[in-house]
mmCIF file of C-alpha atoms and ligand atoms in Angstrom:
data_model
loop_
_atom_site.group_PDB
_atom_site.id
_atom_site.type_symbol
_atom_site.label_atom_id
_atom_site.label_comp_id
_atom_site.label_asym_id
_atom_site.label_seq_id
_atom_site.Cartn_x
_atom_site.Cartn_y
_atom_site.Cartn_z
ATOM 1 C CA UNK C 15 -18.798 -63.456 9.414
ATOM 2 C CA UNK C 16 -19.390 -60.043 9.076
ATOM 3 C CA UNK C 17 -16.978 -58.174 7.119
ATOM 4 C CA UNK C 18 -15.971 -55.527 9.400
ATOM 5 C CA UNK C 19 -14.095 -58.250 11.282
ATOM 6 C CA UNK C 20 -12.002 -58.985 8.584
ATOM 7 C CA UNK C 21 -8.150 -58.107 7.875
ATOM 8 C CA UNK C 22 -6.234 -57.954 4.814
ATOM 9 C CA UNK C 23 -2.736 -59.431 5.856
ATOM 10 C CA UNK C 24 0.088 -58.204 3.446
ATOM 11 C CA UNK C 25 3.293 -59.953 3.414
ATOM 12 C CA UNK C 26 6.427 -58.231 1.666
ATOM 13 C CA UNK C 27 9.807 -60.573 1.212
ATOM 14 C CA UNK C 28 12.440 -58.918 2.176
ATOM 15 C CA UNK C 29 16.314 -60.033 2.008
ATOM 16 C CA UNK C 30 17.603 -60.572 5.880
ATOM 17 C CA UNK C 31 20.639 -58.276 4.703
ATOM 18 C CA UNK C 32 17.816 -55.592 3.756
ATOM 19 C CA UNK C 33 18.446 -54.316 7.462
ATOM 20 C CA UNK C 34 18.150 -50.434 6.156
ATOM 21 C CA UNK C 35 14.890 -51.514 3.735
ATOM 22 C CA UNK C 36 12.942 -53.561 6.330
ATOM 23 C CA UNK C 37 13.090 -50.132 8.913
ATOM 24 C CA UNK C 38 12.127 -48.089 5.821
ATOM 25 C CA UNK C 39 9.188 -50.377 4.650
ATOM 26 C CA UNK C 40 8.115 -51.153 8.310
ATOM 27 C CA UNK C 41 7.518 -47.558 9.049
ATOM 28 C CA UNK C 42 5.807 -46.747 5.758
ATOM 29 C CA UNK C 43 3.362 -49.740 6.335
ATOM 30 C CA UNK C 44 2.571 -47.810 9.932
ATOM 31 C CA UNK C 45 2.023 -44.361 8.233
ATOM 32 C CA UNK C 46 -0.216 -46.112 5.422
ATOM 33 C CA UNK C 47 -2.746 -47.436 8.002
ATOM 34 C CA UNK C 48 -1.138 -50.832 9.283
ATOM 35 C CA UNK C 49 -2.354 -51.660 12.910
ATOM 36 C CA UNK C 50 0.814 -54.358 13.491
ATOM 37 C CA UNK C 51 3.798 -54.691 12.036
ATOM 38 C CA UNK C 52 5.873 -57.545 12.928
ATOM 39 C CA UNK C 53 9.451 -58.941 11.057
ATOM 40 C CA UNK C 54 9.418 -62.687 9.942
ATOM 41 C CA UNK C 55 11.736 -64.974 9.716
ATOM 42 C CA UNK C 56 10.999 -68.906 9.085
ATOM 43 C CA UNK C 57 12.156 -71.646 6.318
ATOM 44 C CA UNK C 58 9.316 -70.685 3.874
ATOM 45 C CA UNK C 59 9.325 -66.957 4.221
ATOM 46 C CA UNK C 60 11.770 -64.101 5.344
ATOM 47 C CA UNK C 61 10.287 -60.427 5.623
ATOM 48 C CA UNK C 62 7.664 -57.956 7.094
ATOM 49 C CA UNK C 63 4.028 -59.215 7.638
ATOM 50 C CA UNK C 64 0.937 -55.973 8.337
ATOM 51 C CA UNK C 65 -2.151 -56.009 9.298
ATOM 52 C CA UNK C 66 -4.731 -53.570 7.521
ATOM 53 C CA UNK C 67 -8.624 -53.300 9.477
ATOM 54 C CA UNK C 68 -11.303 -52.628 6.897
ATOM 55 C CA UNK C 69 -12.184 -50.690 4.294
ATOM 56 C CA UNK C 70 -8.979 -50.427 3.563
ATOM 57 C CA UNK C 71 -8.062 -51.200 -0.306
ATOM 58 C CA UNK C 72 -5.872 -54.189 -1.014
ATOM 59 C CA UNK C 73 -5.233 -53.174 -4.713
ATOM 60 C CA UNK C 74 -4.391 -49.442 -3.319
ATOM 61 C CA UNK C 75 -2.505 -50.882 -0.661
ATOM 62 C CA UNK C 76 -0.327 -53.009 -2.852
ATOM 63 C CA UNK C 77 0.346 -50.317 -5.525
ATOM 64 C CA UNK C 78 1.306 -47.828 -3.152
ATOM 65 C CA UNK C 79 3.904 -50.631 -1.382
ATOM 66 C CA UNK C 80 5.354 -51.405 -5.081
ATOM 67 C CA UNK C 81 5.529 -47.546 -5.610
ATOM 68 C CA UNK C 82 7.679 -47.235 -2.566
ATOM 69 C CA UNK C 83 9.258 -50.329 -3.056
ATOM 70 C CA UNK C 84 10.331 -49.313 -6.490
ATOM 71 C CA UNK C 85 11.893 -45.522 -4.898
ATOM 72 C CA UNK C 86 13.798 -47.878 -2.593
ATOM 73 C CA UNK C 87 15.207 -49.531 -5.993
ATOM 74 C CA UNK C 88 15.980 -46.035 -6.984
ATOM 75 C CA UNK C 89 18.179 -45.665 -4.177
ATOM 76 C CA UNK C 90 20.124 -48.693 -4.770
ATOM 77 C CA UNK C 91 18.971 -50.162 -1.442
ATOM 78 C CA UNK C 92 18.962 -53.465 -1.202
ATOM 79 C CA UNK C 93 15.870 -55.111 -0.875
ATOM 80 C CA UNK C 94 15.498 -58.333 -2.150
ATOM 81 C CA UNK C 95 12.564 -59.938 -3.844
ATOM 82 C CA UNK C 96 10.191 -57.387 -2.587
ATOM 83 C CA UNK C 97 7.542 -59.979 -3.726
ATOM 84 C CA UNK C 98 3.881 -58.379 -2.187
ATOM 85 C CA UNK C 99 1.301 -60.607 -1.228
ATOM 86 C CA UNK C 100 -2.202 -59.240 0.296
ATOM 87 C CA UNK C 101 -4.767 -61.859 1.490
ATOM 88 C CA UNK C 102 -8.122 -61.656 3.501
ATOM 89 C CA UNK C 103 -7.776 -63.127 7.007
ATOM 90 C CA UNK C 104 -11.171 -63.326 8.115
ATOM 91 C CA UNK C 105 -12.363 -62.567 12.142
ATOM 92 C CA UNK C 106 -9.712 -63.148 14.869
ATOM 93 C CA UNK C 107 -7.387 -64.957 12.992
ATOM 94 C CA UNK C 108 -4.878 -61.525 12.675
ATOM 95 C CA UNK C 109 -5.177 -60.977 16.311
ATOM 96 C CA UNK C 110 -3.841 -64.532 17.247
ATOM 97 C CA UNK C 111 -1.516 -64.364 14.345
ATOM 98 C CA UNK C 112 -0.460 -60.588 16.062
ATOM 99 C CA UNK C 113 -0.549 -62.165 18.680
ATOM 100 C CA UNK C 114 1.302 -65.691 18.665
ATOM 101 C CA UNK C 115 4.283 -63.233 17.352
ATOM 102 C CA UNK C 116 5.367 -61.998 21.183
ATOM 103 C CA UNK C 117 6.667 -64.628 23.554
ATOM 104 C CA UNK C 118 7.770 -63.261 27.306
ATOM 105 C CA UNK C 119 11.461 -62.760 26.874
ATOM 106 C CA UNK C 120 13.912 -63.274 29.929
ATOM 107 C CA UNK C 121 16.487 -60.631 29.927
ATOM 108 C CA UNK C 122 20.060 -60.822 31.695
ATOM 109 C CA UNK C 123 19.744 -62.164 35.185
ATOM 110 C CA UNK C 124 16.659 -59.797 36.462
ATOM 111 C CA UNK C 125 14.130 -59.149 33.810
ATOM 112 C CA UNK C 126 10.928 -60.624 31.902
ATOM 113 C CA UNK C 127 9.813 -58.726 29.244
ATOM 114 C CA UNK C 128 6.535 -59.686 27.744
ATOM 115 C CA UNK C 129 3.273 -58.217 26.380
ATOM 116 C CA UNK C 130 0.089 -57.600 28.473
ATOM 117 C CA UNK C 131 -1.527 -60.650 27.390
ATOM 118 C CA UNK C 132 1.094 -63.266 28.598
ATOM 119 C CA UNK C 133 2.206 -61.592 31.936
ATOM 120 C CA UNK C 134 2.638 -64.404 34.435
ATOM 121 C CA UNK C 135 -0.462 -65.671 36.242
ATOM 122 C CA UNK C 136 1.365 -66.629 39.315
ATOM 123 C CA UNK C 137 4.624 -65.620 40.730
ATOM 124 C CA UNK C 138 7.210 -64.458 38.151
ATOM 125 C CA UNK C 139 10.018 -67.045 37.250
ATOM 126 C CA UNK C 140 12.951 -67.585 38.382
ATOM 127 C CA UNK C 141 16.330 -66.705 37.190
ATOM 128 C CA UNK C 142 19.794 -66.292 38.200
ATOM 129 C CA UNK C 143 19.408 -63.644 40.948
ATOM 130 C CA UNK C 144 15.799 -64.446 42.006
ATOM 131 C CA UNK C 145 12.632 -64.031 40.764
ATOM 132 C CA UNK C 146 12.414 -62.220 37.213
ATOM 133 C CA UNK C 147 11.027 -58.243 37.494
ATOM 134 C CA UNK C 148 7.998 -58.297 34.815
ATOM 135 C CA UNK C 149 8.507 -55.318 32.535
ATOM 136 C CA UNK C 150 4.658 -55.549 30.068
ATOM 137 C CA UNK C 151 5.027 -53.903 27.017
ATOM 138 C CA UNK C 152 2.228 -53.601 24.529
ATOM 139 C CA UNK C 153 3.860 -54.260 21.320
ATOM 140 C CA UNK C 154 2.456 -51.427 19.048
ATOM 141 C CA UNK C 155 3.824 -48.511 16.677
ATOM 142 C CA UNK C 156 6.177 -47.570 19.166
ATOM 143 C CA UNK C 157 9.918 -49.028 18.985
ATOM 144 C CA UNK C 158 10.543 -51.475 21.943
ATOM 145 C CA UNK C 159 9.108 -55.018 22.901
ATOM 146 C CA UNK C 160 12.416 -56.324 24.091
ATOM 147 C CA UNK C 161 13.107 -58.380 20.969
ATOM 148 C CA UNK C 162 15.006 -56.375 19.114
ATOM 149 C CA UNK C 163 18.695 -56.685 20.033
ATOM 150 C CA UNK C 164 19.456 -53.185 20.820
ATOM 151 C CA UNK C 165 16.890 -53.107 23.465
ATOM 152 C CA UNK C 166 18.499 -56.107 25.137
ATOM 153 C CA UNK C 167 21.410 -55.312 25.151
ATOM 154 C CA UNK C 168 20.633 -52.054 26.644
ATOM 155 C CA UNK C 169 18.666 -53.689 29.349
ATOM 156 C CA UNK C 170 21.791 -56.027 30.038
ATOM 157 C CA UNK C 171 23.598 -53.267 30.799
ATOM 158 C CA UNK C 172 21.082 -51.247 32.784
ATOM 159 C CA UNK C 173 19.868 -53.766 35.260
ATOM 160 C CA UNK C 174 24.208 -54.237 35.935
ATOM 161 C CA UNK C 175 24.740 -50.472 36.263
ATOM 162 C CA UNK C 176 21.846 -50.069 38.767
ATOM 163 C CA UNK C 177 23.521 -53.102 41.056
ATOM 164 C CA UNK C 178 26.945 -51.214 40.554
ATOM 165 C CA UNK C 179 26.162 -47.490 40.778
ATOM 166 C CA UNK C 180 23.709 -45.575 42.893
ATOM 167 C CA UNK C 181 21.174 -44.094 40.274
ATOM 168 C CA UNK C 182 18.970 -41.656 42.138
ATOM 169 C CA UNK C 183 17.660 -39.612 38.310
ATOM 170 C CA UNK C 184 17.784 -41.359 35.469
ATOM 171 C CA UNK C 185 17.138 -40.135 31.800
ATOM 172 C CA UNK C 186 15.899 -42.295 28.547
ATOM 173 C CA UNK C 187 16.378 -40.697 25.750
ATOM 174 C CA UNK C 188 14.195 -41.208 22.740
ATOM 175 C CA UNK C 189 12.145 -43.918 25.259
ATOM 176 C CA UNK C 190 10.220 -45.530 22.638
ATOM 177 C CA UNK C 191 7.671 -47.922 23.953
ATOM 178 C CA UNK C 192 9.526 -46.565 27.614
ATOM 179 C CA UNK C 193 10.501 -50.519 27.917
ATOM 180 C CA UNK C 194 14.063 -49.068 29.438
ATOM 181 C CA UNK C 195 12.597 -46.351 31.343
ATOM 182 C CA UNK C 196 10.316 -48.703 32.592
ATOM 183 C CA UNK C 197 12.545 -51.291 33.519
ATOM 184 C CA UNK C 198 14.575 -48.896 35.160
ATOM 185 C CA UNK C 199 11.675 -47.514 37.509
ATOM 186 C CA UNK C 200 11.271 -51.393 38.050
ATOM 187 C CA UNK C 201 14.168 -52.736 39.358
ATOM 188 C CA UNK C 202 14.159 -49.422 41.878
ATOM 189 C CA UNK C 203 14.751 -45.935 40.414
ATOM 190 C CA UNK C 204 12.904 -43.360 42.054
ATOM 191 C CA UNK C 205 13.088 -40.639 39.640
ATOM 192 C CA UNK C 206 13.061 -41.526 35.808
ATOM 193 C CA UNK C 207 12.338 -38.982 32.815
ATOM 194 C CA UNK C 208 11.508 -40.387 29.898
ATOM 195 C CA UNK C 209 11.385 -38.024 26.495
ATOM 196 C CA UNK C 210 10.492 -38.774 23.011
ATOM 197 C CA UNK C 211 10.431 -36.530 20.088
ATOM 198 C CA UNK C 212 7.810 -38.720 18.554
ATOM 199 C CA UNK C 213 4.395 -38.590 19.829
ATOM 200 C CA UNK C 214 3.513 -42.196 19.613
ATOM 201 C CA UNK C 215 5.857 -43.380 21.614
ATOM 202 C CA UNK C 216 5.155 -40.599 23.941
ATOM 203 C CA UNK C 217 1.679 -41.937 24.158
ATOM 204 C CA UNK C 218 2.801 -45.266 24.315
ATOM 205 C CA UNK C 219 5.057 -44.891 27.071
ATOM 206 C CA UNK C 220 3.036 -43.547 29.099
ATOM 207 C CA UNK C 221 0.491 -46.746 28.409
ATOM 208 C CA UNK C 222 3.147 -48.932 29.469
ATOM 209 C CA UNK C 223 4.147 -46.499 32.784
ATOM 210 C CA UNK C 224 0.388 -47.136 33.878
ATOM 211 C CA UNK C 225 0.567 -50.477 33.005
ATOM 212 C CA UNK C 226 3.581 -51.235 35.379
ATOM 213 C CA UNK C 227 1.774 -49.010 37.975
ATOM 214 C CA UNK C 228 5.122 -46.880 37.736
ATOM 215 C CA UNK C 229 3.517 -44.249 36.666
ATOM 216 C CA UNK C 230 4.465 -42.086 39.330
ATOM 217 C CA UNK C 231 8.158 -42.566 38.948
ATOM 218 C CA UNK C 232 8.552 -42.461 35.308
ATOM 219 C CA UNK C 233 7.894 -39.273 33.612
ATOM 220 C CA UNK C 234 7.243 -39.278 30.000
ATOM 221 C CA UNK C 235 7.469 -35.961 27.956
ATOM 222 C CA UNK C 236 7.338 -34.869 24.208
ATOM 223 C CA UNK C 237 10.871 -33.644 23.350
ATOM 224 C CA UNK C 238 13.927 -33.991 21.395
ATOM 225 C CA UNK C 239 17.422 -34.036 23.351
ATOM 226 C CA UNK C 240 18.374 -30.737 21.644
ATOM 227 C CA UNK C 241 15.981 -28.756 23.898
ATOM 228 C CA UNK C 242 14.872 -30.669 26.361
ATOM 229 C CA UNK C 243 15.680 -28.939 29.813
ATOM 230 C CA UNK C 244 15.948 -30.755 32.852
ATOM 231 C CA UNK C 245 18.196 -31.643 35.733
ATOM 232 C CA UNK C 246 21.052 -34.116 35.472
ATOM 233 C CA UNK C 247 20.758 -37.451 35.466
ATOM 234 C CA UNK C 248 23.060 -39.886 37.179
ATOM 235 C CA UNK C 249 23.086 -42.766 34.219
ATOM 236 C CA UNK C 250 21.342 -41.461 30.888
ATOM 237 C CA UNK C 251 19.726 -44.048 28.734
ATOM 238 C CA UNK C 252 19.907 -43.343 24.845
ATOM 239 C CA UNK C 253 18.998 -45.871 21.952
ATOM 240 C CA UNK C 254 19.885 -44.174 18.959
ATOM 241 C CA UNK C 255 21.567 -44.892 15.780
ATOM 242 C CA UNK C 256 25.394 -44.304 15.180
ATOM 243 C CA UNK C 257 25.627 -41.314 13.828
ATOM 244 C CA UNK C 258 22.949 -39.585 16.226
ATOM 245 C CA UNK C 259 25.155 -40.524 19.141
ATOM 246 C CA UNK C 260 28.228 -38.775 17.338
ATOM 247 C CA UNK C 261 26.322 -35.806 16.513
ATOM 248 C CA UNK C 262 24.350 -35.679 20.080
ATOM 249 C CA UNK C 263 27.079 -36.285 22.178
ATOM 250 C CA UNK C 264 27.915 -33.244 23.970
ATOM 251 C CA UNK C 265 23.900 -32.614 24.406
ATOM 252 C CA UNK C 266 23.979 -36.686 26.312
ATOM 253 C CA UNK C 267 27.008 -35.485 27.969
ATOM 254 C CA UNK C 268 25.037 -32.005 29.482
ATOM 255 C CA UNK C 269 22.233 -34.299 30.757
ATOM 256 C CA UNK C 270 25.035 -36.188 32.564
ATOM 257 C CA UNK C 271 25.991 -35.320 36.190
ATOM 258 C CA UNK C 272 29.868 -34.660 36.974
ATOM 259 C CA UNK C 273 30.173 -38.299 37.512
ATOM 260 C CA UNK C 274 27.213 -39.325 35.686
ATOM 261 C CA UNK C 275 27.330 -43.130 33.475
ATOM 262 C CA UNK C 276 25.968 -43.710 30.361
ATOM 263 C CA UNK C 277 24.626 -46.296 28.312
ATOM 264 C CA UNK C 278 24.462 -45.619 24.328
ATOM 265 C CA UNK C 279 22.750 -48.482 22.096
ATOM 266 C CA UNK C 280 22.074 -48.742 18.548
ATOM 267 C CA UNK C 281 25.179 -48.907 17.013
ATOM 268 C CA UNK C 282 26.949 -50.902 14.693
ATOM 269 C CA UNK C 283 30.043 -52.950 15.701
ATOM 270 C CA UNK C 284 32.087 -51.208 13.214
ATOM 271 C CA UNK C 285 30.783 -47.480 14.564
ATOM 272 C CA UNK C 286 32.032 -48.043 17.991
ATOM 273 C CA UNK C 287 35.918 -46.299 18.136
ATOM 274 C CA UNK C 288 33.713 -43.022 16.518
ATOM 275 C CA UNK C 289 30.794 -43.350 19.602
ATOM 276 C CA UNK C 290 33.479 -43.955 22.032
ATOM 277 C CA UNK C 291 35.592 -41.239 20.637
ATOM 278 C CA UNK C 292 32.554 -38.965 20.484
ATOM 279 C CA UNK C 293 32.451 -39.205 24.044
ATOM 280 C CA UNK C 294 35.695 -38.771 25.233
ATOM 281 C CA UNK C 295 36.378 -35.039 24.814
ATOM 282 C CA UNK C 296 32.899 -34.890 27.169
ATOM 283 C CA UNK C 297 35.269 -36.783 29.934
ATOM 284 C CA UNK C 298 33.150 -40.358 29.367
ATOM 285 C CA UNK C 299 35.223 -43.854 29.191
ATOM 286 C CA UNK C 300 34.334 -46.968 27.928
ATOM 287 C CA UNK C 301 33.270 -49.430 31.145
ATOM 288 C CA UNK C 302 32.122 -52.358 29.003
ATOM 289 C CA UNK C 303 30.264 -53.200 26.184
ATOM 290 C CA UNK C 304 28.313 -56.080 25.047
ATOM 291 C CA UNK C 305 27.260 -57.187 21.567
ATOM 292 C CA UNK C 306 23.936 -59.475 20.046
ATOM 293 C CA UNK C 307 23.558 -59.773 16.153
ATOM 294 C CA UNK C 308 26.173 -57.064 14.743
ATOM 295 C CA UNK C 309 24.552 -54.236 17.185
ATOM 296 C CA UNK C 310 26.959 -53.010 20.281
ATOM 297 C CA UNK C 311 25.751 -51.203 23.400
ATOM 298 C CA UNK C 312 28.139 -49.763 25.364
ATOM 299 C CA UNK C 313 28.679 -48.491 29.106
ATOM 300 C CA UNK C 314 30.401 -45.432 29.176
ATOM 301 C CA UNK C 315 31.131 -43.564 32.902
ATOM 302 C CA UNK C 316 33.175 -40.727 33.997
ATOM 303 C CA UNK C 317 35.817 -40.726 36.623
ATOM 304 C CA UNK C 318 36.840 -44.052 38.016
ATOM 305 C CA UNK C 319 33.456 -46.044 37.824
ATOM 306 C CA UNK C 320 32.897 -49.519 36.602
ATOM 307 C CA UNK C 321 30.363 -51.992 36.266
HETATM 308 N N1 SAH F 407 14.366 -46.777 24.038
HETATM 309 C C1 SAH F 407 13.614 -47.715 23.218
HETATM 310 C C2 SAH F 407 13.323 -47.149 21.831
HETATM 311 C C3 SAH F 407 14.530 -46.823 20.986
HETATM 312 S S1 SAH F 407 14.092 -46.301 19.324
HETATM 313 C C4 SAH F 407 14.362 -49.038 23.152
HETATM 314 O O1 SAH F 407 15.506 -49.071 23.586
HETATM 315 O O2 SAH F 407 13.827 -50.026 22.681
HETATM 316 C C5 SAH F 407 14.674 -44.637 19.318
HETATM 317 C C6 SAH F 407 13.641 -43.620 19.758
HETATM 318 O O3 SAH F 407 14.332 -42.398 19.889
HETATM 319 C C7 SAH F 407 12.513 -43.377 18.784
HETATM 320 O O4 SAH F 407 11.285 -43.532 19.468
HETATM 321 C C8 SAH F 407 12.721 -41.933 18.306
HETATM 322 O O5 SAH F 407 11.503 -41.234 18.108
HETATM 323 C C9 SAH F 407 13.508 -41.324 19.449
HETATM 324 N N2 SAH F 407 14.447 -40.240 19.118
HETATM 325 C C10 SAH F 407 15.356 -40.210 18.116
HETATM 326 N N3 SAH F 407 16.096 -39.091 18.169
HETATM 327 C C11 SAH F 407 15.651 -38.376 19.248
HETATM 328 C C12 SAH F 407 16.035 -37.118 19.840
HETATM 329 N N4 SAH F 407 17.018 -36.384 19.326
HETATM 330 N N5 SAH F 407 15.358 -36.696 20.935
HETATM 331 C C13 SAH F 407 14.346 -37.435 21.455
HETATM 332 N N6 SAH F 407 13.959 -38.637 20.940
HETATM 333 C C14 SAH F 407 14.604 -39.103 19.859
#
């Protein structure tokens, strides 16, 4: 087998309570070359598994990792073993191993979520309101295949809001892969704007747009919140962290019409009175909010609206 078809495949344990680690490790193995990056989680092995292409240097590789593993130490964050392992896997073996990692995911009553290579053959299956809408996401650099629990919750609340509220314009903020953005331009939105201050996911969103053929409803642009211009949005999408939704919440609030809804993910459980309280001087109240391993998403509108 020719070598150029071979991968080096280096696994890293990581403790499942490493939440802050894992992000921090998974997004140095990206910048150091890695072309997948997937989380693990079985009897014999919890932690990240990456995929290097050739020539790349499995002794550099792993000394660099333990270098960064060891400022992590510094840090006093939590880690775990951080045992490194780097083996060869020789031709095709990485891509079915990439691969075999994403299973189609059904999401709340309306949506499938699954990469290119497993989108349904025949008609989409069935769930509890009908057949499923097929969001395909390449899963790649770009935050976003569904999986991760602040995406679905997110899309749980998104596919309710759009059967309980018009939504004419809708923004995403910080779109990621643009699975939400997506999704919304899927289950009917005319008019979405998407905007990303990373330009991966920029570029991967707008993969995934074509890839839906909703490319002509979903704009994707290169932007952070802060000064992004635009014109309001009747529900605004935004998957951030905590403390960026405390910080950002009067810019969300400005990209909100008068009786605009919201939907904020990617907070802790324990970070939710200081979202929701973010949000209240800006007129927004707290609809519902739903919760899947530790990470709430809630539904925030103004005036009298509900979901
Ligand atoms: N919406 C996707 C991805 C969420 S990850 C999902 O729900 O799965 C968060 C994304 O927000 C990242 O891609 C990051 O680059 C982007 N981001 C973070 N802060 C931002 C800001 N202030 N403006 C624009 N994008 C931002």
């Amino acid at each position: 087998m020719p070598l150029n078809e071979d991968y080096w495949a280096l696994t890293v344990a990581l403790a499942a309570e490493a939440h802050e680690a894992t992000e921090a490790v998974a997004n140095f193995l990206w910048e150091v070359g890695a072309t997948g990056v997937i989380e693990e989680e079985d009897r014999a092995f919890r932690g990240l598994r990456a995929f290097f292409p050739p020539p790349s240097d499995p002794a550099a590789l792993r000394d660099r990792l333990t270098g960064y593993l060891d400022e992590l130490r510094a840090l006093d964050i939590p880690l775990g073993s951080g045992e490194v392992e780097v083996r060869l896997l020789p031709g095709e073996a990485w891509a079915d191993l990439w691969r075999s990692h994403f299973r189609p995911l059904p999401i709340g009553r309306r949506l499938l979520v699954c990469p290119p290579w497993e989108a349904p053959a025949g008609p989409p299956p069935v769930g509890p309101a009908g057949p499923r809408t097929v969001v395909l996401i390449e899963p790649g650099r770009a935050f976003g295949n569904g999986s991760h629990a602040t995406t679905r919750g997110c899309l749980e609340l998104l596919e309710r809001a759009l059967d309980a509220v018009p939504v004419a314009r809708l923004l995403d903020v910080g779109t990621g892969s643009g699975v939400l953005a997506i999704a919304a331009a899927r289950l009917g939105v005319h008019d979405v704007r998407a905007i990303d201050s990373d330009p991966d996911a920029v570029a991967a969103a707008t993969a995934n747009a074509a890839r839906n053929d909703v490319a002509g409803r979903v704009s994707v642009e290169l932007g952070s919140l802060e000064t992004w211009v635009g014109p309001p949005a009747d529900l605004v999408l935004a998957n951030l962290l905590g403390s960026a939704h405390v910080a950002l919440a009067p810019a969300l609030a400005r990209r909100s019409a008068a009786a605009g809804c919201l939907i904020a993910g990617g907070l802790l459980v324990h970070e939710v009175p200081a979202v929701v309280g973010a949000f209240v001087p800006e007129g927004f109240h707290l609809v519902e909010l739903v919760e899947h391993e530790g990470w709430a998403t809630l539904f925030l509108a103004r005036g009298a609206r509900g979901v």
